[in-house]
């Protein structure tokens, strides 16, 4: 976990320790520190979000409208504004999303509670009944940028499979190759829509491959290549490693998204960090 996760809590802890140790020599201060319990600051801070449920140690199924948390070592997001979509999560990164027809939007899947530019994401999809998007999905947020600048909050997608073309009304950027796959970048804007920071106006960055990924095969997404391509398009991704937003952390997940589905369906697969499997 990066040091920026510990900003507020660690600073407060540091100041209190300096005050408490002001009358001690170094040996006494070090002994006192060893007796202090170690606090997981990230676990403390992540509970500030109302949707965060808990850290599950066993496989679980999510059915509520908005839930985030951890299953084993994987963070998950599960968000819908209607319908009866469920997210079935295993502690080893396997998951399935089952949806029913209706007029609503859903997005969810497992991953990590922060984005990491150096992460290589590995995945395999075994079922897809027609999700609008199968995608690496996440957010960046900079609370210090002006809120009227859409670049302060960015929702990003690295598409792998889709039935809806999200780029028709977007600004095209550049074409580039990553891990043997050719992509094109696009940018769109969302005005006063739900986000990890309440209702906001924000940009969406897209990487769309020329061909869709097949089911039943393992793939890797080299995230750094996409961050670089967005930058070369003139689009900077804000901080992906913070708890500053109001509703969720700046997570990064392998997601299934459906909206206004015309029929029932399922998307199922597995995700893992390519450097850890």
PDB file of C-alpha atoms in Angstrom:
ATOM      1  CA  UNK A   1       0.000   0.000   0.000  1.00  0.00           C
ATOM      2  CA  UNK A   2       1.344   3.434  -0.875  1.00  0.00           C
ATOM      3  CA  UNK A   3       2.241   6.042   1.706  1.00  0.00           C
ATOM      4  CA  UNK A   4      -0.432   8.437   0.450  1.00  0.00           C
ATOM      5  CA  UNK A   5      -3.036   6.077   1.917  1.00  0.00           C
ATOM      6  CA  UNK A   6      -1.811   7.102   5.356  1.00  0.00           C
ATOM      7  CA  UNK A   7      -1.754  10.851   4.910  1.00  0.00           C
ATOM      8  CA  UNK A   8      -4.269  12.188   7.411  1.00  0.00           C
ATOM      9  CA  UNK A   9      -4.141   9.447  10.010  1.00  0.00           C
ATOM     10  CA  UNK A  10      -0.370   9.114   9.876  1.00  0.00           C
ATOM     11  CA  UNK A  11       0.195  12.851  10.275  1.00  0.00           C
ATOM     12  CA  UNK A  12      -2.100  12.971  13.283  1.00  0.00           C
ATOM     13  CA  UNK A  13      -0.362   9.962  14.805  1.00  0.00           C
ATOM     14  CA  UNK A  14       3.083  11.493  14.163  1.00  0.00           C
ATOM     15  CA  UNK A  15       2.194  14.778  15.868  1.00  0.00           C
ATOM     16  CA  UNK A  16       0.713  13.009  18.909  1.00  0.00           C
ATOM     17  CA  UNK A  17       3.793  10.807  19.244  1.00  0.00           C
ATOM     18  CA  UNK A  18       6.129  13.805  19.044  1.00  0.00           C
ATOM     19  CA  UNK A  19       4.190  15.571  21.807  1.00  0.00           C
ATOM     20  CA  UNK A  20       4.050  12.469  24.016  1.00  0.00           C
ATOM     21  CA  UNK A  21       7.769  11.782  23.621  1.00  0.00           C
ATOM     22  CA  UNK A  22       8.990  15.332  24.168  1.00  0.00           C
ATOM     23  CA  UNK A  23      10.283  14.492  27.663  1.00  0.00           C
ATOM     24  CA  UNK A  24      11.831  11.125  26.824  1.00  0.00           C
ATOM     25  CA  UNK A  25      15.208  10.139  25.507  1.00  0.00           C
ATOM     26  CA  UNK A  26      15.414   8.210  22.220  1.00  0.00           C
ATOM     27  CA  UNK A  27      15.604   4.792  23.895  1.00  0.00           C
ATOM     28  CA  UNK A  28      12.506   5.410  25.992  1.00  0.00           C
ATOM     29  CA  UNK A  29      10.610   6.811  23.013  1.00  0.00           C
ATOM     30  CA  UNK A  30      11.507   3.826  20.858  1.00  0.00           C
ATOM     31  CA  UNK A  31      10.451   1.406  23.592  1.00  0.00           C
ATOM     32  CA  UNK A  32       7.127   3.211  23.943  1.00  0.00           C
ATOM     33  CA  UNK A  33       6.549   3.047  20.183  1.00  0.00           C
ATOM     34  CA  UNK A  34       7.134  -0.701  20.231  1.00  0.00           C
ATOM     35  CA  UNK A  35       4.398  -1.040  22.845  1.00  0.00           C
ATOM     36  CA  UNK A  36       1.907   0.975  20.810  1.00  0.00           C
ATOM     37  CA  UNK A  37      -0.561  -1.162  18.802  1.00  0.00           C
ATOM     38  CA  UNK A  38      -0.126  -0.892  15.043  1.00  0.00           C
ATOM     39  CA  UNK A  39      -3.249   0.617  13.486  1.00  0.00           C
ATOM     40  CA  UNK A  40      -4.229  -0.206   9.904  1.00  0.00           C
ATOM     41  CA  UNK A  41      -4.961   3.349   8.818  1.00  0.00           C
ATOM     42  CA  UNK A  42      -6.402   2.324   5.434  1.00  0.00           C
ATOM     43  CA  UNK A  43      -8.926   0.002   7.078  1.00  0.00           C
ATOM     44  CA  UNK A  44      -9.908   2.799   9.465  1.00  0.00           C
ATOM     45  CA  UNK A  45     -10.345   5.396   6.749  1.00  0.00           C
ATOM     46  CA  UNK A  46     -12.107   3.230   4.193  1.00  0.00           C
ATOM     47  CA  UNK A  47     -15.031   2.731   6.576  1.00  0.00           C
ATOM     48  CA  UNK A  48     -15.917   6.407   6.189  1.00  0.00           C
ATOM     49  CA  UNK A  49     -17.870   5.478   3.059  1.00  0.00           C
ATOM     50  CA  UNK A  50     -21.505   4.594   3.746  1.00  0.00           C
ATOM     51  CA  UNK A  51     -21.552   1.897   1.074  1.00  0.00           C
ATOM     52  CA  UNK A  52     -18.511   0.102   2.509  1.00  0.00           C
ATOM     53  CA  UNK A  53     -19.841  -3.063   4.112  1.00  0.00           C
ATOM     54  CA  UNK A  54     -16.957  -5.058   5.550  1.00  0.00           C
ATOM     55  CA  UNK A  55     -13.941  -7.210   4.802  1.00  0.00           C
ATOM     56  CA  UNK A  56     -15.416 -10.626   4.021  1.00  0.00           C
ATOM     57  CA  UNK A  57     -13.214 -13.633   4.684  1.00  0.00           C
ATOM     58  CA  UNK A  58     -15.465 -16.017   2.755  1.00  0.00           C
ATOM     59  CA  UNK A  59     -17.220 -16.039  -0.616  1.00  0.00           C
ATOM     60  CA  UNK A  60     -20.246 -13.755  -0.657  1.00  0.00           C
ATOM     61  CA  UNK A  61     -23.162 -12.537  -2.797  1.00  0.00           C
ATOM     62  CA  UNK A  62     -24.165  -8.856  -3.011  1.00  0.00           C
ATOM     63  CA  UNK A  63     -27.750  -7.858  -3.811  1.00  0.00           C
ATOM     64  CA  UNK A  64     -28.175  -4.333  -2.387  1.00  0.00           C
ATOM     65  CA  UNK A  65     -28.145  -1.214  -4.535  1.00  0.00           C
ATOM     66  CA  UNK A  66     -24.730   0.109  -3.493  1.00  0.00           C
ATOM     67  CA  UNK A  67     -22.041  -1.879  -1.727  1.00  0.00           C
ATOM     68  CA  UNK A  68     -18.263  -1.759  -1.571  1.00  0.00           C
ATOM     69  CA  UNK A  69     -15.836  -3.745   0.539  1.00  0.00           C
ATOM     70  CA  UNK A  70     -13.263  -6.505   0.407  1.00  0.00           C
ATOM     71  CA  UNK A  71     -13.631 -10.214  -0.243  1.00  0.00           C
ATOM     72  CA  UNK A  72     -10.319 -11.734   0.790  1.00  0.00           C
ATOM     73  CA  UNK A  73      -7.668  -9.451  -0.690  1.00  0.00           C
ATOM     74  CA  UNK A  74      -9.922  -8.111  -3.448  1.00  0.00           C
ATOM     75  CA  UNK A  75     -11.870  -4.871  -3.237  1.00  0.00           C
ATOM     76  CA  UNK A  76     -15.259  -4.830  -4.947  1.00  0.00           C
ATOM     77  CA  UNK A  77     -17.832  -2.325  -6.095  1.00  0.00           C
ATOM     78  CA  UNK A  78     -21.481  -3.177  -6.695  1.00  0.00           C
ATOM     79  CA  UNK A  79     -23.724  -0.297  -7.797  1.00  0.00           C
ATOM     80  CA  UNK A  80     -27.152  -0.154  -9.422  1.00  0.00           C
ATOM     81  CA  UNK A  81     -30.015   2.298  -9.551  1.00  0.00           C
ATOM     82  CA  UNK A  82     -32.687  -0.416  -9.916  1.00  0.00           C
ATOM     83  CA  UNK A  83     -33.209  -3.983 -11.020  1.00  0.00           C
ATOM     84  CA  UNK A  84     -32.201  -7.169  -9.235  1.00  0.00           C
ATOM     85  CA  UNK A  85     -28.611  -7.610 -10.403  1.00  0.00           C
ATOM     86  CA  UNK A  86     -26.400  -9.689  -8.097  1.00  0.00           C
ATOM     87  CA  UNK A  87     -22.619  -9.938  -7.733  1.00  0.00           C
ATOM     88  CA  UNK A  88     -21.225 -13.312  -6.630  1.00  0.00           C
ATOM     89  CA  UNK A  89     -17.623 -12.999  -5.384  1.00  0.00           C
ATOM     90  CA  UNK A  90     -15.052 -15.620  -4.481  1.00  0.00           C
ATOM     91  CA  UNK A  91     -12.000 -14.856  -2.355  1.00  0.00           C
ATOM     92  CA  UNK A  92      -9.711 -16.057  -5.189  1.00  0.00           C
ATOM     93  CA  UNK A  93     -10.908 -13.351  -7.618  1.00  0.00           C
ATOM     94  CA  UNK A  94     -13.550 -15.382  -9.425  1.00  0.00           C
ATOM     95  CA  UNK A  95     -16.863 -13.572  -9.844  1.00  0.00           C
ATOM     96  CA  UNK A  96     -20.131 -13.530 -11.714  1.00  0.00           C
ATOM     97  CA  UNK A  97     -22.738 -10.845 -12.350  1.00  0.00           C
ATOM     98  CA  UNK A  98     -26.311 -11.901 -13.071  1.00  0.00           C
ATOM     99  CA  UNK A  99     -28.787  -9.320 -14.299  1.00  0.00           C
ATOM    100  CA  UNK A 100     -32.457  -9.192 -15.220  1.00  0.00           C
ATOM    101  CA  UNK A 101     -34.101  -7.153 -17.918  1.00  0.00           C
ATOM    102  CA  UNK A 102     -35.312  -3.680 -17.031  1.00  0.00           C
ATOM    103  CA  UNK A 103     -34.690   0.030 -17.166  1.00  0.00           C
ATOM    104  CA  UNK A 104     -31.694   0.584 -14.904  1.00  0.00           C
ATOM    105  CA  UNK A 105     -27.914   0.811 -14.847  1.00  0.00           C
ATOM    106  CA  UNK A 106     -25.476  -1.530 -13.099  1.00  0.00           C
ATOM    107  CA  UNK A 107     -21.695  -1.641 -12.744  1.00  0.00           C
ATOM    108  CA  UNK A 108     -19.664  -3.935 -10.521  1.00  0.00           C
ATOM    109  CA  UNK A 109     -16.764  -6.318 -10.135  1.00  0.00           C
ATOM    110  CA  UNK A 110     -13.614  -7.088  -8.124  1.00  0.00           C
ATOM    111  CA  UNK A 111     -10.217  -5.440  -8.097  1.00  0.00           C
ATOM    112  CA  UNK A 112      -8.433  -2.988  -5.799  1.00  0.00           C
ATOM    113  CA  UNK A 113      -9.483   0.016  -3.722  1.00  0.00           C
ATOM    114  CA  UNK A 114      -6.942   2.242  -5.462  1.00  0.00           C
ATOM    115  CA  UNK A 115      -5.556   2.575  -8.948  1.00  0.00           C
ATOM    116  CA  UNK A 116      -1.870   1.859  -9.492  1.00  0.00           C
ATOM    117  CA  UNK A 117      -0.180   3.083 -12.662  1.00  0.00           C
ATOM    118  CA  UNK A 118       2.314   0.211 -12.466  1.00  0.00           C
ATOM    119  CA  UNK A 119      -0.258  -2.525 -12.009  1.00  0.00           C
ATOM    120  CA  UNK A 120      -0.617  -5.207 -14.682  1.00  0.00           C
ATOM    121  CA  UNK A 121      -4.126  -6.609 -14.493  1.00  0.00           C
ATOM    122  CA  UNK A 122      -4.728 -10.198 -15.548  1.00  0.00           C
ATOM    123  CA  UNK A 123      -8.179 -11.596 -16.242  1.00  0.00           C
ATOM    124  CA  UNK A 124     -10.207 -14.266 -17.961  1.00  0.00           C
ATOM    125  CA  UNK A 125     -13.888 -14.085 -18.913  1.00  0.00           C
ATOM    126  CA  UNK A 126     -15.793 -17.338 -19.335  1.00  0.00           C
ATOM    127  CA  UNK A 127     -19.335 -16.004 -19.862  1.00  0.00           C
ATOM    128  CA  UNK A 128     -20.847 -12.866 -21.358  1.00  0.00           C
ATOM    129  CA  UNK A 129     -24.530 -12.798 -22.273  1.00  0.00           C
ATOM    130  CA  UNK A 130     -24.299  -9.332 -23.779  1.00  0.00           C
ATOM    131  CA  UNK A 131     -23.019  -6.895 -21.173  1.00  0.00           C
ATOM    132  CA  UNK A 132     -22.780  -3.365 -22.500  1.00  0.00           C
ATOM    133  CA  UNK A 133     -19.162  -3.263 -21.308  1.00  0.00           C
ATOM    134  CA  UNK A 134     -16.585  -5.697 -20.000  1.00  0.00           C
ATOM    135  CA  UNK A 135     -13.866  -3.319 -18.912  1.00  0.00           C
ATOM    136  CA  UNK A 136     -11.102  -2.340 -16.569  1.00  0.00           C
ATOM    137  CA  UNK A 137     -12.844   0.466 -14.740  1.00  0.00           C
ATOM    138  CA  UNK A 138     -11.858   3.051 -12.170  1.00  0.00           C
ATOM    139  CA  UNK A 139     -11.592   6.639 -11.015  1.00  0.00           C
ATOM    140  CA  UNK A 140      -9.132   9.436 -10.381  1.00  0.00           C
ATOM    141  CA  UNK A 141      -9.933  12.468  -8.231  1.00  0.00           C
ATOM    142  CA  UNK A 142      -8.140  15.660  -7.234  1.00  0.00           C
ATOM    143  CA  UNK A 143     -10.001  17.555  -4.517  1.00  0.00           C
ATOM    144  CA  UNK A 144      -7.713  20.565  -4.918  1.00  0.00           C
ATOM    145  CA  UNK A 145      -8.651  21.239  -8.547  1.00  0.00           C
ATOM    146  CA  UNK A 146     -11.589  23.560  -9.307  1.00  0.00           C
ATOM    147  CA  UNK A 147     -14.844  21.607  -9.268  1.00  0.00           C
ATOM    148  CA  UNK A 148     -15.991  23.350 -12.455  1.00  0.00           C
ATOM    149  CA  UNK A 149     -13.059  21.767 -14.315  1.00  0.00           C
ATOM    150  CA  UNK A 150     -14.246  18.316 -15.480  1.00  0.00           C
ATOM    151  CA  UNK A 151     -10.640  17.088 -15.303  1.00  0.00           C
ATOM    152  CA  UNK A 152     -10.727  17.129 -11.481  1.00  0.00           C
ATOM    153  CA  UNK A 153     -12.695  13.862 -11.556  1.00  0.00           C
ATOM    154  CA  UNK A 154     -12.148  11.169 -14.179  1.00  0.00           C
ATOM    155  CA  UNK A 155     -13.946   7.881 -14.780  1.00  0.00           C
ATOM    156  CA  UNK A 156     -11.847   5.615 -16.971  1.00  0.00           C
ATOM    157  CA  UNK A 157     -12.561   2.537 -19.068  1.00  0.00           C
ATOM    158  CA  UNK A 158     -10.213   0.127 -20.814  1.00  0.00           C
ATOM    159  CA  UNK A 159     -12.739  -1.802 -22.864  1.00  0.00           C
ATOM    160  CA  UNK A 160     -12.315  -5.503 -23.551  1.00  0.00           C
ATOM    161  CA  UNK A 161     -15.807  -6.496 -24.784  1.00  0.00           C
ATOM    162  CA  UNK A 162     -18.851  -4.371 -25.572  1.00  0.00           C
ATOM    163  CA  UNK A 163     -22.201  -4.187 -27.355  1.00  0.00           C
ATOM    164  CA  UNK A 164     -22.534  -0.397 -27.062  1.00  0.00           C
ATOM    165  CA  UNK A 165     -20.074   2.006 -28.673  1.00  0.00           C
ATOM    166  CA  UNK A 166     -19.422   4.731 -26.084  1.00  0.00           C
ATOM    167  CA  UNK A 167     -17.174   6.767 -28.360  1.00  0.00           C
ATOM    168  CA  UNK A 168     -19.682   8.073 -30.927  1.00  0.00           C
ATOM    169  CA  UNK A 169     -19.910  11.479 -29.253  1.00  0.00           C
ATOM    170  CA  UNK A 170     -16.378  11.550 -27.880  1.00  0.00           C
ATOM    171  CA  UNK A 171     -13.179  13.347 -28.785  1.00  0.00           C
ATOM    172  CA  UNK A 172     -10.720  10.971 -30.439  1.00  0.00           C
ATOM    173  CA  UNK A 173      -7.165  10.989 -29.175  1.00  0.00           C
ATOM    174  CA  UNK A 174      -4.408   8.720 -30.467  1.00  0.00           C
ATOM    175  CA  UNK A 175      -3.960   5.119 -31.516  1.00  0.00           C
ATOM    176  CA  UNK A 176      -1.381   3.047 -29.662  1.00  0.00           C
ATOM    177  CA  UNK A 177      -0.368  -0.533 -29.033  1.00  0.00           C
ATOM    178  CA  UNK A 178      -0.214  -2.236 -25.657  1.00  0.00           C
ATOM    179  CA  UNK A 179       0.676  -5.870 -25.030  1.00  0.00           C
ATOM    180  CA  UNK A 180       0.092  -6.676 -28.707  1.00  0.00           C
ATOM    181  CA  UNK A 181      -3.341  -5.008 -28.851  1.00  0.00           C
ATOM    182  CA  UNK A 182      -4.060  -1.811 -30.800  1.00  0.00           C
ATOM    183  CA  UNK A 183      -6.243   0.730 -29.010  1.00  0.00           C
ATOM    184  CA  UNK A 184      -7.694   4.171 -29.745  1.00  0.00           C
ATOM    185  CA  UNK A 185      -8.222   6.736 -26.965  1.00  0.00           C
ATOM    186  CA  UNK A 186     -11.386   8.794 -26.575  1.00  0.00           C
ATOM    187  CA  UNK A 187     -12.682  11.350 -24.094  1.00  0.00           C
ATOM    188  CA  UNK A 188     -16.316  12.068 -23.245  1.00  0.00           C
ATOM    189  CA  UNK A 189     -17.963  14.237 -20.590  1.00  0.00           C
ATOM    190  CA  UNK A 190     -20.710  13.519 -18.062  1.00  0.00           C
ATOM    191  CA  UNK A 191     -22.638  16.482 -16.726  1.00  0.00           C
ATOM    192  CA  UNK A 192     -24.144  16.308 -13.235  1.00  0.00           C
ATOM    193  CA  UNK A 193     -24.169  12.516 -13.009  1.00  0.00           C
ATOM    194  CA  UNK A 194     -23.560  10.053 -10.145  1.00  0.00           C
ATOM    195  CA  UNK A 195     -19.894   9.523  -9.305  1.00  0.00           C
ATOM    196  CA  UNK A 196     -17.605   8.540  -6.445  1.00  0.00           C
ATOM    197  CA  UNK A 197     -17.918  12.178  -5.322  1.00  0.00           C
ATOM    198  CA  UNK A 198     -21.679  12.652  -5.250  1.00  0.00           C
ATOM    199  CA  UNK A 199     -23.343  14.185  -8.332  1.00  0.00           C
ATOM    200  CA  UNK A 200     -20.633  15.837 -10.417  1.00  0.00           C
ATOM    201  CA  UNK A 201     -19.518  16.892 -13.866  1.00  0.00           C
ATOM    202  CA  UNK A 202     -16.488  14.875 -14.947  1.00  0.00           C
ATOM    203  CA  UNK A 203     -14.554  13.438 -17.852  1.00  0.00           C
ATOM    204  CA  UNK A 204     -14.512   9.854 -19.020  1.00  0.00           C
ATOM    205  CA  UNK A 205     -11.314   8.499 -20.589  1.00  0.00           C
ATOM    206  CA  UNK A 206     -11.598   5.459 -22.856  1.00  0.00           C
ATOM    207  CA  UNK A 207      -9.199   3.001 -24.441  1.00  0.00           C
ATOM    208  CA  UNK A 208     -11.022   0.962 -27.055  1.00  0.00           C
ATOM    209  CA  UNK A 209      -9.302  -1.966 -28.811  1.00  0.00           C
ATOM    210  CA  UNK A 210      -9.830  -2.509 -32.513  1.00  0.00           C
ATOM    211  CA  UNK A 211     -11.000  -6.064 -31.832  1.00  0.00           C
ATOM    212  CA  UNK A 212     -12.819  -7.508 -28.838  1.00  0.00           C
ATOM    213  CA  UNK A 213     -11.237 -10.020 -26.474  1.00  0.00           C
ATOM    214  CA  UNK A 214     -12.428 -13.629 -26.700  1.00  0.00           C
ATOM    215  CA  UNK A 215     -14.031 -15.634 -23.921  1.00  0.00           C
ATOM    216  CA  UNK A 216     -12.115 -18.389 -22.155  1.00  0.00           C
ATOM    217  CA  UNK A 217      -8.655 -16.880 -22.685  1.00  0.00           C
ATOM    218  CA  UNK A 218      -6.316 -15.154 -20.271  1.00  0.00           C
ATOM    219  CA  UNK A 219      -5.313 -11.562 -21.025  1.00  0.00           C
ATOM    220  CA  UNK A 220      -3.246  -8.843 -19.414  1.00  0.00           C
ATOM    221  CA  UNK A 221      -3.812  -5.099 -19.313  1.00  0.00           C
ATOM    222  CA  UNK A 222      -0.649  -3.024 -18.866  1.00  0.00           C
ATOM    223  CA  UNK A 223      -2.225  -0.038 -17.181  1.00  0.00           C
ATOM    224  CA  UNK A 224       0.810   2.249 -17.512  1.00  0.00           C
ATOM    225  CA  UNK A 225       0.492   2.131 -21.315  1.00  0.00           C
ATOM    226  CA  UNK A 226      -3.027   3.545 -21.125  1.00  0.00           C
ATOM    227  CA  UNK A 227      -2.128   6.295 -18.663  1.00  0.00           C
ATOM    228  CA  UNK A 228       0.692   7.314 -21.014  1.00  0.00           C
ATOM    229  CA  UNK A 229      -1.610   7.227 -24.067  1.00  0.00           C
ATOM    230  CA  UNK A 230      -4.197   9.422 -22.327  1.00  0.00           C
ATOM    231  CA  UNK A 231      -1.439  11.867 -21.406  1.00  0.00           C
ATOM    232  CA  UNK A 232      -0.240  11.907 -25.009  1.00  0.00           C
ATOM    233  CA  UNK A 233      -3.826  12.674 -26.002  1.00  0.00           C
ATOM    234  CA  UNK A 234      -3.645  15.715 -23.705  1.00  0.00           C
ATOM    235  CA  UNK A 235      -5.713  14.172 -20.894  1.00  0.00           C
ATOM    236  CA  UNK A 236      -4.199  13.845 -17.440  1.00  0.00           C
ATOM    237  CA  UNK A 237      -5.525  11.286 -14.972  1.00  0.00           C
ATOM    238  CA  UNK A 238      -5.832  12.759 -11.452  1.00  0.00           C
ATOM    239  CA  UNK A 239      -4.881  11.019  -8.206  1.00  0.00           C
ATOM    240  CA  UNK A 240      -5.940   7.342  -8.212  1.00  0.00           C
ATOM    241  CA  UNK A 241      -4.848   6.608  -4.668  1.00  0.00           C
ATOM    242  CA  UNK A 242      -6.910   8.536  -2.149  1.00  0.00           C
ATOM    243  CA  UNK A 243      -9.955   8.545   0.113  1.00  0.00           C
ATOM    244  CA  UNK A 244     -10.900  12.170  -0.558  1.00  0.00           C
ATOM    245  CA  UNK A 245     -14.117  11.604  -2.513  1.00  0.00           C
ATOM    246  CA  UNK A 246     -17.426  11.554  -0.647  1.00  0.00           C
ATOM    247  CA  UNK A 247     -18.912   8.226  -1.743  1.00  0.00           C
ATOM    248  CA  UNK A 248     -16.135   5.758  -2.632  1.00  0.00           C
ATOM    249  CA  UNK A 249     -12.337   5.474  -2.797  1.00  0.00           C
ATOM    250  CA  UNK A 250     -10.609   5.758  -6.178  1.00  0.00           C
ATOM    251  CA  UNK A 251     -10.966   2.053  -6.907  1.00  0.00           C
ATOM    252  CA  UNK A 252      -9.821   0.040  -9.929  1.00  0.00           C
ATOM    253  CA  UNK A 253     -11.828  -3.084 -10.825  1.00  0.00           C
ATOM    254  CA  UNK A 254     -12.580  -5.476 -13.659  1.00  0.00           C
ATOM    255  CA  UNK A 255     -16.210  -4.558 -14.195  1.00  0.00           C
ATOM    256  CA  UNK A 256     -19.373  -5.692 -15.884  1.00  0.00           C
ATOM    257  CA  UNK A 257     -21.667  -2.823 -16.856  1.00  0.00           C
ATOM    258  CA  UNK A 258     -25.216  -3.147 -18.155  1.00  0.00           C
ATOM    259  CA  UNK A 259     -27.861  -0.515 -18.735  1.00  0.00           C
ATOM    260  CA  UNK A 260     -31.472  -0.912 -19.786  1.00  0.00           C
ATOM    261  CA  UNK A 261     -30.897  -4.627 -20.461  1.00  0.00           C
ATOM    262  CA  UNK A 262     -33.461  -6.116 -22.826  1.00  0.00           C
ATOM    263  CA  UNK A 263     -33.062  -9.616 -21.411  1.00  0.00           C
ATOM    264  CA  UNK A 264     -31.566 -11.532 -18.497  1.00  0.00           C
ATOM    265  CA  UNK A 265     -27.873 -12.313 -18.647  1.00  0.00           C
ATOM    266  CA  UNK A 266     -24.635 -13.196 -16.914  1.00  0.00           C
ATOM    267  CA  UNK A 267     -20.991 -12.151 -17.045  1.00  0.00           C
ATOM    268  CA  UNK A 268     -18.437 -14.335 -15.275  1.00  0.00           C
ATOM    269  CA  UNK A 269     -14.681 -14.588 -14.999  1.00  0.00           C
ATOM    270  CA  UNK A 270     -11.652 -14.104 -12.790  1.00  0.00           C
ATOM    271  CA  UNK A 271      -9.266 -11.224 -12.125  1.00  0.00           C
ATOM    272  CA  UNK A 272      -5.835 -11.090 -10.470  1.00  0.00           C
ATOM    273  CA  UNK A 273      -2.689  -9.008 -10.268  1.00  0.00           C
ATOM    274  CA  UNK A 274      -0.375 -10.405 -12.926  1.00  0.00           C
ATOM    275  CA  UNK A 275       2.587 -10.045 -10.600  1.00  0.00           C
ATOM    276  CA  UNK A 276       1.030 -11.964  -7.713  1.00  0.00           C
ATOM    277  CA  UNK A 277      -0.861 -15.000  -9.120  1.00  0.00           C
TER     278      UNK A 277
END
